[in-house]
Amino acid sequence: MTQAHTPQFNARAIRDPAHIRLLSSPVRHELADTLASMGGEATVATLAEQMGRPADGLYYHLQLLVDGGLVHERQGDHGERIFTLAGDGQAPLRLSYDLASDEARQALASYAKGLLQVAESDFLAGLKLGAIDVEGPRRRLWAARNRGWVSPAELEEANALLERLCELLSHPRDASRDVPMSLAFVLAPTVIRQRRRSSGKTDAD
């Protein structure tokens, strides 16, 4: 298949709406994350095993990622198709937000929706495991939401902690890392809505 022409991108700062829309699919998002967790390179059979999906159903999505330049393809020594994540291959793809563009905002909205669908699927799968730690320092299942007020310094600290969490959960498997985990979060400003003024009417009016 002829590779489609798409804009060049920085794999650590993807900003083109076309690339973001490619990753808005939960399957393609999971493919990119799974490739990163496996050191950036894998065959379809290995990806299918890791994701618990039929291999035949992944080819279409992988080809779209290849056509978009987010994944590269080569032939292995035994003729198998090997897919490699763009960039350094061993780090997850990251987005760069362009909020000045309506098209980019729409693409980011689709991406967030797909991300949360993957997170929900991971959480529901974790609920079915049963025999895992759900409290203490080695808990493996946790869903939470917090809302509050922070100072500029606390916001900087929160972002540093989130970056560190992303770093901790972005290593490929090795002898010391044998616990598969996923992490998803949303950090967003909350809009304080002004209280509506009373019209002066009562229920009896």
mmCIF file of N, CA, C and O in Angstrom, residues 150 152-165 187:
data_model
loop_
_atom_site.group_PDB
_atom_site.id
_atom_site.type_symbol
_atom_site.label_atom_id
_atom_site.label_comp_id
_atom_site.label_asym_id
_atom_site.label_seq_id
_atom_site.Cartn_x
_atom_site.Cartn_y
_atom_site.Cartn_z
ATOM 1 N N VAL A 150 -5.720 25.195 43.923
ATOM 2 C CA VAL A 150 -4.284 25.057 44.133
ATOM 3 C C VAL A 150 -3.601 26.406 43.905
ATOM 4 O O VAL A 150 -4.122 27.277 43.186
ATOM 5 N N PRO A 152 -0.198 28.495 42.401
ATOM 6 C CA PRO A 152 0.688 28.264 41.247
ATOM 7 C C PRO A 152 1.797 27.271 41.559
ATOM 8 O O PRO A 152 2.125 26.416 40.724
ATOM 9 N N ALA A 153 2.361 27.344 42.760
ATOM 10 C CA ALA A 153 3.424 26.412 43.130
ATOM 11 C C ALA A 153 2.894 24.989 43.238
ATOM 12 O O ALA A 153 3.563 24.026 42.831
ATOM 13 N N GLU A 154 1.685 24.829 43.768
ATOM 14 C CA GLU A 154 1.094 23.492 43.890
ATOM 15 C C GLU A 154 0.738 22.925 42.516
ATOM 16 O O GLU A 154 0.848 21.708 42.296
ATOM 17 N N LEU A 155 0.320 23.791 41.587
ATOM 18 C CA LEU A 155 0.038 23.329 40.233
ATOM 19 C C LEU A 155 1.312 22.822 39.565
ATOM 20 O O LEU A 155 1.304 21.790 38.882
ATOM 21 N N GLU A 156 2.415 23.536 39.771
ATOM 22 C CA GLU A 156 3.698 23.081 39.242
ATOM 23 C C GLU A 156 4.083 21.729 39.841
ATOM 24 O O GLU A 156 4.572 20.837 39.134
ATOM 25 N N GLU A 157 3.852 21.572 41.145
ATOM 26 C CA GLU A 157 4.168 20.307 41.805
ATOM 27 C C GLU A 157 3.300 19.174 41.262
ATOM 28 O O GLU A 157 3.784 18.063 41.019
ATOM 29 N N ALA A 158 2.007 19.457 41.052
ATOM 30 C CA ALA A 158 1.097 18.437 40.521
ATOM 31 C C ALA A 158 1.540 17.988 39.136
ATOM 32 O O ALA A 158 1.553 16.783 38.830
ATOM 33 N N ASN A 159 1.932 18.935 38.287
ATOM 34 C CA ASN A 159 2.386 18.573 36.942
ATOM 35 C C ASN A 159 3.683 17.776 36.981
ATOM 36 O O ASN A 159 3.869 16.828 36.210
ATOM 37 N N ALA A 160 4.583 18.125 37.906
ATOM 38 C CA ALA A 160 5.831 17.376 38.048
ATOM 39 C C ALA A 160 5.550 15.945 38.496
ATOM 40 O O ALA A 160 6.177 14.989 38.005
ATOM 41 N N LEU A 161 4.589 15.779 39.413
ATOM 42 C CA LEU A 161 4.235 14.440 39.881
ATOM 43 C C LEU A 161 3.606 13.615 38.763
ATOM 44 O O LEU A 161 3.890 12.419 38.620
ATOM 45 N N LEU A 162 2.747 14.238 37.962
ATOM 46 C CA LEU A 162 2.126 13.524 36.856
ATOM 47 C C LEU A 162 3.168 13.119 35.812
ATOM 48 O O LEU A 162 3.111 12.018 35.263
ATOM 49 N N GLU A 163 4.110 14.018 35.535
ATOM 50 C CA GLU A 163 5.193 13.673 34.606
ATOM 51 C C GLU A 163 6.002 12.496 35.136
ATOM 52 O O GLU A 163 6.402 11.600 34.389
ATOM 53 N N ARG A 164 6.254 12.490 36.438
ATOM 54 C CA ARG A 164 7.011 11.394 37.037
ATOM 55 C C ARG A 164 6.220 10.084 36.958
ATOM 56 O O ARG A 164 6.797 9.025 36.662
ATOM 57 N N LEU A 165 4.906 10.153 37.176
ATOM 58 C CA LEU A 165 4.076 8.957 37.047
ATOM 59 C C LEU A 165 4.121 8.418 35.625
ATOM 60 O O LEU A 165 4.235 7.207 35.415
ATOM 61 N N LEU A 187 -6.316 16.189 33.769
ATOM 62 C CA LEU A 187 -6.099 17.403 34.552
ATOM 63 C C LEU A 187 -6.741 18.538 33.774
ATOM 64 O O LEU A 187 -6.407 18.764 32.617
#
